[in-house]
């Protein structure tokens, strides 16, 4: 029988047509870099025409999830003269490399040695290759790691991303902010090793330790670091010197770590960060600095993940703080966990009750990423440090393997109801307010001032509306402001001032601490 007849017969019998040949990516390390490297190899592949220049780095962005194809694997001992093959078929996003359309592509690989790409991208200590071009169908050439990324030459603040007009202002106050590097007894006991809380303190003009000041405790969003906390401390120092902000002490906290953000929440996995802040650090700071050291002079604010932490802290420790101003906080009602209803029967992190994909990122009114895209990409980039895994490290019970129990199956999206039940009792702020209304009301009334945009990039206005309803039903007065048209990233801007909202918040706090104080006119 002729070959064509065999093929026709096979198709008529339902035999599957052969798929594309599997692709693996060969990776080597240059002898000049040394030997014995370990970490996560991450390969990035993209269409050549999409590249701004042939040699520009290739990275992944959740705001353009289809921009690059990812493949990854762990390596334990990468040495010169050996080839590490990265499977382009299995641990990949969004699809196997072999399924990419025919055409010209380019590729690059990094070795994420400290497993923090999911949180902060490539950084000091990582190894990177040059980009190479190739064609598909075809093989990918060897990608050779030949450069180690180095830290900045000095230990000063990195002002590269600060607008040029602001650099001169910040240079004048760089020596006026003070570091926090405090060993917490609570965290040290939990981990069995010295564990420090870090951050920066910004002091008001003329501070000499004799006059007391109200204090603001704040932490940043996902991706913030000790370095960004320092820059923020410098910014408010400059603003206070120019009377744009009232005279207060600001404490900028760093909540970043190997597993993402600790959010200063008491956690079975990360440890008692809430207790460490309130019981260890704050008393120590109030001994060192001339702070009001009373609830009417202790305030909280933060954005995004920092917004959630300062919201949770106010509810968890209502007697300690005089008010919280969270902006665009992560979900505070798990009926709407960025569009996922965790309490729905047969809840799925990837699909709604109608079976349609759930969105998680929107821009200009259009969906740019789904929860499935977000979670799958994060899983390829690393096992920890990403936003979703970070939630599990904070919220989940500790598993028998010493890791947090996953909220959902990464392959299917199926949510584990037992994990949801644990999350609910510990961290669903709307549920906690409803459950403990009678106990919370005397100390929480009038202290919450939540602000979010109606076009929030991560749909965080939805859970904010639910929390507002829960507060109202509990009879606990609170302030909720939904700013029309504002997103996650432009909420603070107004009339050309990128930090206008921060100034509003600070003056509102100061009015609580110093009744009768008048905000100067601009």
Coordinates of C-alpha atoms in Angstrom, one line a residue:
X1 CA 0.0 0.0 0.0
X2 CA 1.3 3.4 -0.9
X3 CA 2.3 5.9 2.0
X4 CA -0.5 8.3 1.1
X5 CA -3.1 5.6 1.5
X6 CA -1.7 4.6 4.9
X7 CA -2.0 8.2 6.0
X8 CA -5.6 8.6 4.8
X9 CA -6.5 5.3 6.5
X10 CA -5.0 6.5 9.7
X11 CA -6.9 9.7 9.6
X12 CA -10.1 7.9 8.9
X13 CA -9.5 5.7 11.9
X14 CA -9.1 8.7 14.1
X15 CA -5.3 8.6 14.7
X16 CA -3.9 11.9 15.9
X17 CA -1.7 13.9 13.5
X18 CA 1.9 14.1 14.8
X19 CA 2.6 17.3 16.8
X20 CA 5.6 19.5 16.5
X21 CA 8.9 18.2 17.6
X22 CA 9.6 19.1 21.3
X23 CA 12.1 21.8 21.9
X24 CA 14.7 22.2 24.7
X25 CA 16.9 25.2 25.3
X26 CA 20.6 24.5 25.9
X27 CA 22.2 26.8 28.5
X28 CA 25.9 27.1 29.5
X29 CA 27.9 29.3 31.8
X30 CA 31.0 31.2 30.8
X31 CA 34.2 30.0 32.5
X32 CA 35.1 33.5 33.4
X33 CA 32.2 33.7 35.9
X34 CA 33.4 30.7 37.9
X35 CA 31.7 27.5 38.8
X36 CA 29.1 25.8 41.0
X37 CA 26.0 28.0 40.4
X38 CA 22.5 27.1 41.5
X39 CA 19.1 28.8 41.2
X40 CA 16.3 29.0 38.7
X41 CA 17.0 29.2 35.0
X42 CA 14.4 31.3 33.3
X43 CA 14.3 31.4 29.5
X44 CA 12.5 34.3 27.7
X45 CA 11.5 34.0 24.1
X46 CA 9.8 36.6 22.0
X47 CA 9.2 37.5 18.4
X48 CA 12.0 39.6 17.0
X49 CA 9.8 42.4 15.5
X50 CA 8.4 43.1 18.9
X51 CA 11.8 44.0 20.3
X52 CA 12.8 47.6 20.6
X53 CA 16.4 46.7 19.7
X54 CA 18.2 43.4 19.1
X55 CA 20.2 43.6 22.3
X56 CA 17.6 44.9 24.7
X57 CA 16.8 42.6 27.7
X58 CA 13.7 40.4 27.5
X59 CA 11.5 40.4 30.5
X60 CA 8.0 39.3 31.5
X61 CA 5.2 41.8 32.4
X62 CA 1.8 40.8 33.9
X63 CA 0.5 43.8 32.0
X64 CA 1.4 42.1 28.7
X65 CA 1.2 38.4 29.5
X66 CA 1.4 37.3 25.9
X67 CA 4.5 39.4 25.2
X68 CA 7.1 36.6 26.0
X69 CA 7.1 32.9 26.3
X70 CA 8.7 31.5 29.4
X71 CA 10.4 28.2 30.3
X72 CA 12.2 27.4 33.5
X73 CA 13.9 24.8 35.6
X74 CA 15.9 24.5 38.8
X75 CA 19.6 23.8 38.6
X76 CA 21.8 22.7 41.5
X77 CA 25.4 22.8 40.2
X78 CA 25.8 24.6 36.9
X79 CA 29.4 24.6 35.8
X80 CA 31.4 25.6 32.7
X81 CA 31.7 22.8 30.2
X82 CA 28.3 21.4 31.0
X83 CA 25.0 22.0 29.3
X84 CA 21.8 22.5 31.2
X85 CA 18.7 21.7 29.1
X86 CA 15.6 23.7 29.9
X87 CA 12.5 21.8 28.8
X88 CA 10.5 24.0 26.5
X89 CA 7.3 21.9 26.7
X90 CA 6.3 21.4 30.3
X91 CA 7.2 24.1 32.8
X92 CA 6.3 26.9 30.4
X93 CA 4.0 29.8 29.9
X94 CA 1.7 30.5 28.0
X95 CA 2.3 27.4 25.8
X96 CA 5.2 25.1 24.7
X97 CA 7.8 26.8 22.7
X98 CA 7.3 24.2 19.9
X99 CA 3.8 25.6 19.3
X100 CA 5.0 29.1 18.5
X101 CA 4.2 30.1 14.9
X102 CA 7.0 29.9 12.3
X103 CA 9.2 33.0 12.2
X104 CA 12.2 34.8 13.6
X105 CA 12.6 34.9 17.4
X106 CA 15.1 35.9 20.0
X107 CA 15.9 34.4 23.4
X108 CA 17.6 35.2 26.6
X109 CA 18.2 33.3 29.9
X110 CA 18.8 34.5 33.4
X111 CA 19.9 32.4 36.4
X112 CA 17.9 33.7 39.3
X113 CA 20.3 32.7 42.1
X114 CA 18.3 34.0 45.1
X115 CA 14.8 33.1 43.7
X116 CA 13.5 36.7 43.8
X117 CA 12.6 37.3 40.2
X118 CA 8.9 36.9 41.0
X119 CA 9.1 39.8 43.4
X120 CA 11.7 42.2 42.0
X121 CA 12.9 40.9 38.7
X122 CA 16.5 40.4 37.7
X123 CA 18.9 42.0 40.2
X124 CA 22.4 41.9 41.7
X125 CA 24.0 38.4 41.7
X126 CA 21.9 37.0 38.9
X127 CA 23.6 35.7 35.8
X128 CA 22.4 36.8 32.4
X129 CA 23.1 35.9 28.8
X130 CA 23.1 38.0 25.7
X131 CA 20.1 37.7 23.4
X132 CA 20.4 35.3 20.5
X133 CA 18.2 35.2 17.4
X134 CA 16.9 32.0 15.7
X135 CA 14.1 30.7 13.5
X136 CA 11.2 28.4 14.2
X137 CA 10.9 25.6 13.2
X138 CA 14.4 25.0 14.2
X139 CA 16.7 24.6 17.3
X140 CA 17.5 27.3 19.8
X141 CA 21.3 28.0 19.9
X142 CA 23.2 27.6 23.2
X143 CA 22.4 30.5 25.6
X144 CA 25.6 31.3 27.5
X145 CA 25.4 33.0 30.9
X146 CA 28.3 35.5 30.6
X147 CA 27.5 38.4 32.9
X148 CA 26.8 38.7 36.6
X149 CA 24.7 41.7 37.5
X150 CA 26.4 43.9 40.1
X151 CA 25.0 46.1 42.8
X152 CA 25.4 49.9 42.6
X153 CA 28.9 51.1 43.2
X154 CA 28.0 53.0 46.4
X155 CA 25.5 52.4 49.1
X156 CA 23.6 55.6 48.5
X157 CA 19.9 55.7 47.4
X158 CA 19.1 54.7 43.9
X159 CA 17.4 57.8 42.4
X160 CA 17.4 56.5 38.8
X161 CA 13.6 56.2 38.8
X162 CA 13.0 59.5 40.6
X163 CA 11.9 62.5 38.3
X164 CA 15.0 64.6 37.6
X165 CA 13.4 67.7 39.1
X166 CA 13.1 65.9 42.4
X167 CA 16.7 64.6 42.6
X168 CA 18.1 67.8 43.8
X169 CA 15.5 68.1 46.6
X170 CA 16.2 64.5 47.8
X171 CA 20.0 64.9 47.7
X172 CA 19.6 67.7 50.3
X173 CA 17.9 65.4 52.8
X174 CA 19.6 62.1 52.1
X175 CA 21.5 62.3 55.4
X176 CA 18.4 63.2 57.4
X177 CA 16.6 59.9 57.3
X178 CA 17.5 57.3 59.8
X179 CA 17.7 53.5 59.3
X180 CA 15.7 50.9 61.3
X181 CA 17.4 47.5 61.8
X182 CA 15.7 46.1 64.8
X183 CA 16.0 42.5 66.0
X184 CA 12.5 41.4 67.0
X185 CA 12.3 39.0 70.0
X186 CA 9.0 37.6 68.7
X187 CA 10.2 36.8 65.2
X188 CA 13.6 35.5 66.4
X189 CA 11.8 33.1 68.7
X190 CA 9.6 31.9 65.9
X191 CA 12.4 31.3 63.4
X192 CA 15.0 30.2 65.9
X193 CA 17.5 32.7 64.3
X194 CA 18.0 36.5 64.6
X195 CA 15.2 38.2 62.6
X196 CA 15.1 41.9 62.1
X197 CA 12.5 44.4 61.1
X198 CA 13.9 47.0 58.8
X199 CA 12.8 50.4 57.5
X200 CA 13.6 54.1 57.6
X201 CA 12.5 57.0 59.8
X202 CA 11.8 60.5 58.5
X203 CA 11.9 63.2 61.2
X204 CA 10.2 66.6 61.1
X205 CA 12.2 69.8 60.6
X206 CA 14.0 71.0 63.7
X207 CA 13.5 67.7 65.5
X208 CA 15.7 67.7 68.6
X209 CA 14.0 65.1 70.8
X210 CA 12.4 67.5 73.2
X211 CA 9.0 68.1 71.5
X212 CA 6.7 65.2 70.8
X213 CA 5.2 64.4 67.4
X214 CA 2.4 62.2 66.0
X215 CA 3.7 59.1 64.1
X216 CA 2.7 57.5 60.8
X217 CA 3.5 53.9 60.2
X218 CA 3.4 52.9 56.5
X219 CA 4.5 50.1 54.2
X220 CA 4.6 49.9 50.4
X221 CA 2.8 47.8 47.8
X222 CA 4.0 44.5 46.3
X223 CA 7.5 45.0 45.0
X224 CA 8.5 47.6 47.5
X225 CA 11.8 47.2 49.2
X226 CA 14.0 48.7 51.9
X227 CA 15.5 50.9 49.1
X228 CA 12.1 52.2 48.0
X229 CA 11.3 52.8 51.7
X230 CA 14.4 55.0 52.0
X231 CA 13.4 57.1 48.9
X232 CA 9.9 57.5 50.3
X233 CA 11.3 58.7 53.6
X234 CA 13.5 61.2 51.8
X235 CA 10.5 62.5 49.9
X236 CA 8.4 63.2 53.0
X237 CA 11.4 64.8 54.7
X238 CA 11.7 67.2 51.8
X239 CA 7.9 67.9 51.8
X240 CA 7.9 68.6 55.5
X241 CA 10.8 71.0 55.2
X242 CA 8.7 72.9 52.5
X243 CA 5.6 72.8 54.7
X244 CA 3.7 70.6 52.2
X245 CA 3.2 68.1 55.0
X246 CA 2.5 68.7 58.7
X247 CA 5.4 68.0 61.1
X248 CA 5.2 64.3 62.0
X249 CA 7.4 61.3 62.4
X250 CA 7.1 58.9 59.5
X251 CA 8.1 55.2 59.9
X252 CA 8.5 53.5 56.5
X253 CA 8.5 49.8 57.0
X254 CA 10.0 47.1 54.7
X255 CA 7.7 44.1 54.4
X256 CA 9.6 42.3 51.6
X257 CA 11.3 38.9 52.0
X258 CA 12.1 35.7 50.2
X259 CA 8.4 34.7 50.1
X260 CA 7.0 38.0 48.9
X261 CA 5.5 40.4 51.4
X262 CA 4.8 39.6 55.1
X263 CA 2.2 42.4 55.2
X264 CA 2.9 42.7 58.9
X265 CA 0.2 40.1 59.6
X266 CA 0.5 37.3 62.2
X267 CA 1.1 34.3 60.0
X268 CA 1.5 30.5 60.6
X269 CA 4.2 30.5 57.9
X270 CA 6.0 33.9 58.0
X271 CA 5.7 34.4 61.8
X272 CA 4.1 36.9 64.1
X273 CA 4.9 40.1 62.1
X274 CA 1.9 41.9 63.5
X275 CA 2.8 41.1 67.1
X276 CA 6.4 42.0 66.3
X277 CA 5.5 45.4 65.0
X278 CA 3.0 46.3 67.7
X279 CA 4.7 44.6 70.7
X280 CA 8.4 44.8 69.8
X281 CA 9.2 47.6 67.3
X282 CA 6.7 50.3 68.2
X283 CA 7.6 50.3 71.9
X284 CA 11.3 50.4 71.0
X285 CA 10.8 53.3 68.6
X286 CA 8.7 55.2 71.2
X287 CA 11.6 54.8 73.6
X288 CA 14.1 56.2 71.1
X289 CA 12.1 59.0 69.5
X290 CA 9.9 61.8 70.9
X291 CA 6.7 60.2 69.6
X292 CA 3.2 60.9 71.0
X293 CA 3.1 57.3 72.2
X294 CA -0.7 57.2 72.4
X295 CA -3.5 56.0 70.1
X296 CA -4.4 59.5 69.0
X297 CA -0.9 60.0 67.7
X298 CA -0.3 56.6 66.0
X299 CA -1.6 56.3 62.5
X300 CA -1.4 53.8 59.6
X301 CA -1.4 54.1 55.9
X302 CA -0.2 52.1 52.9
X303 CA -1.0 51.3 49.3
X304 CA -2.0 48.0 47.7
X305 CA -0.5 45.2 49.8
X306 CA 0.5 47.9 52.2
X307 CA -3.0 49.1 52.2
X308 CA -4.3 45.7 53.2
X309 CA -1.7 45.4 56.0
X310 CA -2.6 48.8 57.5
X311 CA -6.3 47.9 57.2
X312 CA -5.8 44.5 58.9
X313 CA -3.6 46.0 61.6
X314 CA -6.2 48.6 62.5
X315 CA -8.8 45.9 62.9
X316 CA -6.6 43.5 64.7
X317 CA -5.1 46.1 67.1
X318 CA -7.9 48.7 67.2
X319 CA -6.9 50.1 70.6
X320 CA -3.3 50.8 69.6
X321 CA -3.9 53.0 66.5
X322 CA -5.9 56.2 66.1
X323 CA -6.8 55.6 62.5
X324 CA -5.9 53.9 59.2
X325 CA -5.9 55.3 55.7
X326 CA -5.5 52.3 53.4
X327 CA -5.4 53.1 49.7
X328 CA -6.3 50.5 47.0
X329 CA -5.9 47.7 49.6
X330 CA -5.7 44.1 48.5
X331 CA -9.1 42.2 48.9
X332 CA -10.7 42.7 52.3
X333 CA -13.7 40.6 51.5
X334 CA -13.0 37.1 50.1
X335 CA -16.3 37.0 48.3
X336 CA -14.4 39.1 45.8
X337 CA -10.8 38.1 45.8
X338 CA -9.8 40.0 42.6
X339 CA -13.0 38.7 41.0
X340 CA -12.8 35.2 42.5
X341 CA -15.6 34.3 44.9
X342 CA -13.7 32.0 47.2
X343 CA -16.9 31.0 49.0
X344 CA -18.8 29.8 46.0
X345 CA -19.6 26.1 45.9
X346 CA -16.9 24.4 43.7
X347 CA -15.0 27.7 43.6
X348 CA -12.4 27.9 40.9
X349 CA -9.6 30.5 40.8
X350 CA -9.5 30.5 37.0
X351 CA -13.2 30.5 36.0
X352 CA -16.4 32.0 37.2
X353 CA -19.7 30.1 37.7
X354 CA -20.4 30.6 34.0
X355 CA -17.1 28.9 33.0
X356 CA -15.6 32.1 31.6
X357 CA -12.0 33.2 32.5
X358 CA -11.8 35.6 35.4
X359 CA -10.0 38.9 34.8
X360 CA -7.4 40.2 37.2
X361 CA -5.7 43.1 35.4
X362 CA -7.5 45.8 33.4
X363 CA -6.2 48.9 31.7
X364 CA -8.2 51.6 29.9
X365 CA -11.3 49.5 30.4
X366 CA -9.9 46.4 28.7
X367 CA -8.9 43.1 30.3
X368 CA -5.1 42.5 29.8
X369 CA -4.6 39.5 32.1
X370 CA -6.7 36.7 33.6
X371 CA -6.3 35.0 37.0
X372 CA -5.1 31.9 35.1
X373 CA -2.5 33.8 33.1
X374 CA -1.3 35.5 36.3
X375 CA -1.0 32.3 38.3
X376 CA 0.5 30.1 35.6
X377 CA 3.2 32.7 34.7
X378 CA 4.1 33.2 38.4
X379 CA 4.4 29.4 38.8
X380 CA 7.0 29.2 36.0
X381 CA 9.0 32.2 37.2
X382 CA 9.4 30.7 40.7
X383 CA 7.9 28.7 43.5
X384 CA 7.8 31.7 45.9
X385 CA 7.9 35.4 45.9
X386 CA 5.0 36.1 43.5
X387 CA 1.9 37.9 44.4
X388 CA -0.4 34.9 44.6
X389 CA 2.1 32.7 46.4
X390 CA 2.8 35.6 48.7
X391 CA -0.9 35.6 49.8
X392 CA -0.5 31.9 50.6
X393 CA 2.6 32.5 52.7
X394 CA 0.7 35.1 54.7
X395 CA -2.8 33.6 54.8
X396 CA -2.6 29.8 54.6
X397 CA -2.1 27.2 57.3
X398 CA 1.3 25.5 57.4
X399 CA 1.5 22.2 55.7
X400 CA 3.2 19.0 56.8
X401 CA 6.0 19.7 54.4
X402 CA 6.7 23.1 56.1
X403 CA 5.2 25.0 53.2
X404 CA 1.9 26.9 53.1
X405 CA -1.0 24.8 52.0
X406 CA -2.0 26.1 48.5
X407 CA -5.3 27.9 48.1
X408 CA -5.9 26.3 44.7
X409 CA -4.6 23.7 42.3
X410 CA -2.3 25.5 39.8
X411 CA -3.2 23.0 37.0
X412 CA -7.0 23.2 37.3
X413 CA -7.7 26.3 39.4
X414 CA -9.9 24.3 41.9
X415 CA -10.0 26.0 45.2
X416 CA -9.5 24.1 48.5
X417 CA -12.5 24.9 50.8
X418 CA -10.5 23.9 53.9
X419 CA -7.9 26.5 53.1
X420 CA -10.6 29.1 52.4
X421 CA -12.1 28.4 55.8
X422 CA -8.8 29.1 57.5
X423 CA -8.3 32.3 55.4
X424 CA -11.8 33.5 56.4
X425 CA -11.3 33.3 60.1
X426 CA -7.9 35.0 60.2
X427 CA -7.8 37.5 57.3
X428 CA -11.1 38.2 55.7
X429 CA -11.5 41.7 57.2
X430 CA -15.2 42.0 56.3
X431 CA -16.0 38.7 58.0
X432 CA -14.0 39.6 61.1
X433 CA -15.8 43.0 61.3
X434 CA -19.1 41.2 61.0
X435 CA -18.2 38.4 63.5
X436 CA -16.7 40.7 66.1
X437 CA -18.8 43.8 65.6
X438 CA -19.8 44.2 69.3
X439 CA -16.2 43.9 70.5
X440 CA -14.7 46.1 67.8
X441 CA -17.2 48.9 67.6
X442 CA -16.0 50.9 70.7
X443 CA -12.4 51.1 69.4
X444 CA -12.8 50.9 65.7
X445 CA -15.6 53.5 65.1
X446 CA -14.5 56.3 62.9
X447 CA -11.0 55.0 62.4
X448 CA -11.1 53.5 58.9
X449 CA -10.7 55.8 55.9
X450 CA -10.4 53.7 52.8
X451 CA -9.7 55.2 49.4
X452 CA -9.7 53.4 46.0
X453 CA -10.2 54.3 42.4
X454 CA -13.4 53.2 40.5
X455 CA -11.1 51.9 37.7
X456 CA -8.6 50.2 39.9
X457 CA -6.2 48.2 37.8
X458 CA -6.7 45.0 39.9
X459 CA -10.5 45.5 40.4
X460 CA -9.9 46.3 44.1
X461 CA -12.9 48.7 44.2
X462 CA -15.1 45.6 44.3
X463 CA -14.0 44.2 47.6
X464 CA -13.9 47.7 49.0
X465 CA -17.6 48.1 48.3
X466 CA -18.3 44.8 50.1
X467 CA -16.3 45.9 53.1
X468 CA -18.1 49.2 53.2
X469 CA -21.4 47.3 53.3
X470 CA -20.1 45.0 56.1
X471 CA -19.0 48.0 58.2
X472 CA -22.4 49.6 57.7
X473 CA -24.2 46.4 58.7
X474 CA -22.0 46.1 61.8
X475 CA -22.9 49.7 62.8
X476 CA -19.3 50.8 62.8
X477 CA -18.8 54.3 61.3
X478 CA -16.1 54.4 58.6
X479 CA -15.1 56.5 55.6
X480 CA -15.0 55.0 52.1
X481 CA -14.0 57.2 49.1
X482 CA -14.2 55.9 45.6
X483 CA -12.4 58.2 43.3
X484 CA -14.0 58.3 39.8
X485 CA -11.8 57.0 37.0
X486 CA -8.7 56.5 39.0
X487 CA -6.6 53.4 38.7
X488 CA -4.2 51.6 41.0
X489 CA -1.3 53.8 39.8
X490 CA -2.7 57.3 39.5
X491 CA -4.8 57.4 42.6
X492 CA -2.5 59.8 44.4
X493 CA -2.1 62.3 41.6
X494 CA -4.1 65.5 41.3
X495 CA -3.5 68.8 39.5
X496 CA 0.0 67.9 38.5
X497 CA 1.0 66.8 42.0
X498 CA 1.8 63.1 42.1
X499 CA 1.5 62.9 45.9
X500 CA -1.6 65.1 46.4
X501 CA -3.5 62.3 48.1
X502 CA -0.7 61.6 50.5
X503 CA -0.7 65.2 51.6
X504 CA -4.5 65.1 52.1
X505 CA -4.1 61.9 54.3
X506 CA -1.3 63.4 56.4
X507 CA -3.2 66.6 57.2
X508 CA -6.3 64.5 58.1
X509 CA -4.2 62.5 60.5
X510 CA -2.6 65.7 62.0
X511 CA -6.1 67.1 62.6
X512 CA -6.8 64.0 64.8
X513 CA -3.6 64.3 66.7
X514 CA -3.6 68.1 67.0
X515 CA -7.3 69.3 67.0
X516 CA -7.7 72.8 65.7
X517 CA -4.6 72.6 63.5
X518 CA -5.1 74.5 60.2
X519 CA -3.7 73.3 56.9
X520 CA -1.9 76.2 55.2
X521 CA -3.2 77.3 51.9
X522 CA -0.9 76.4 48.9

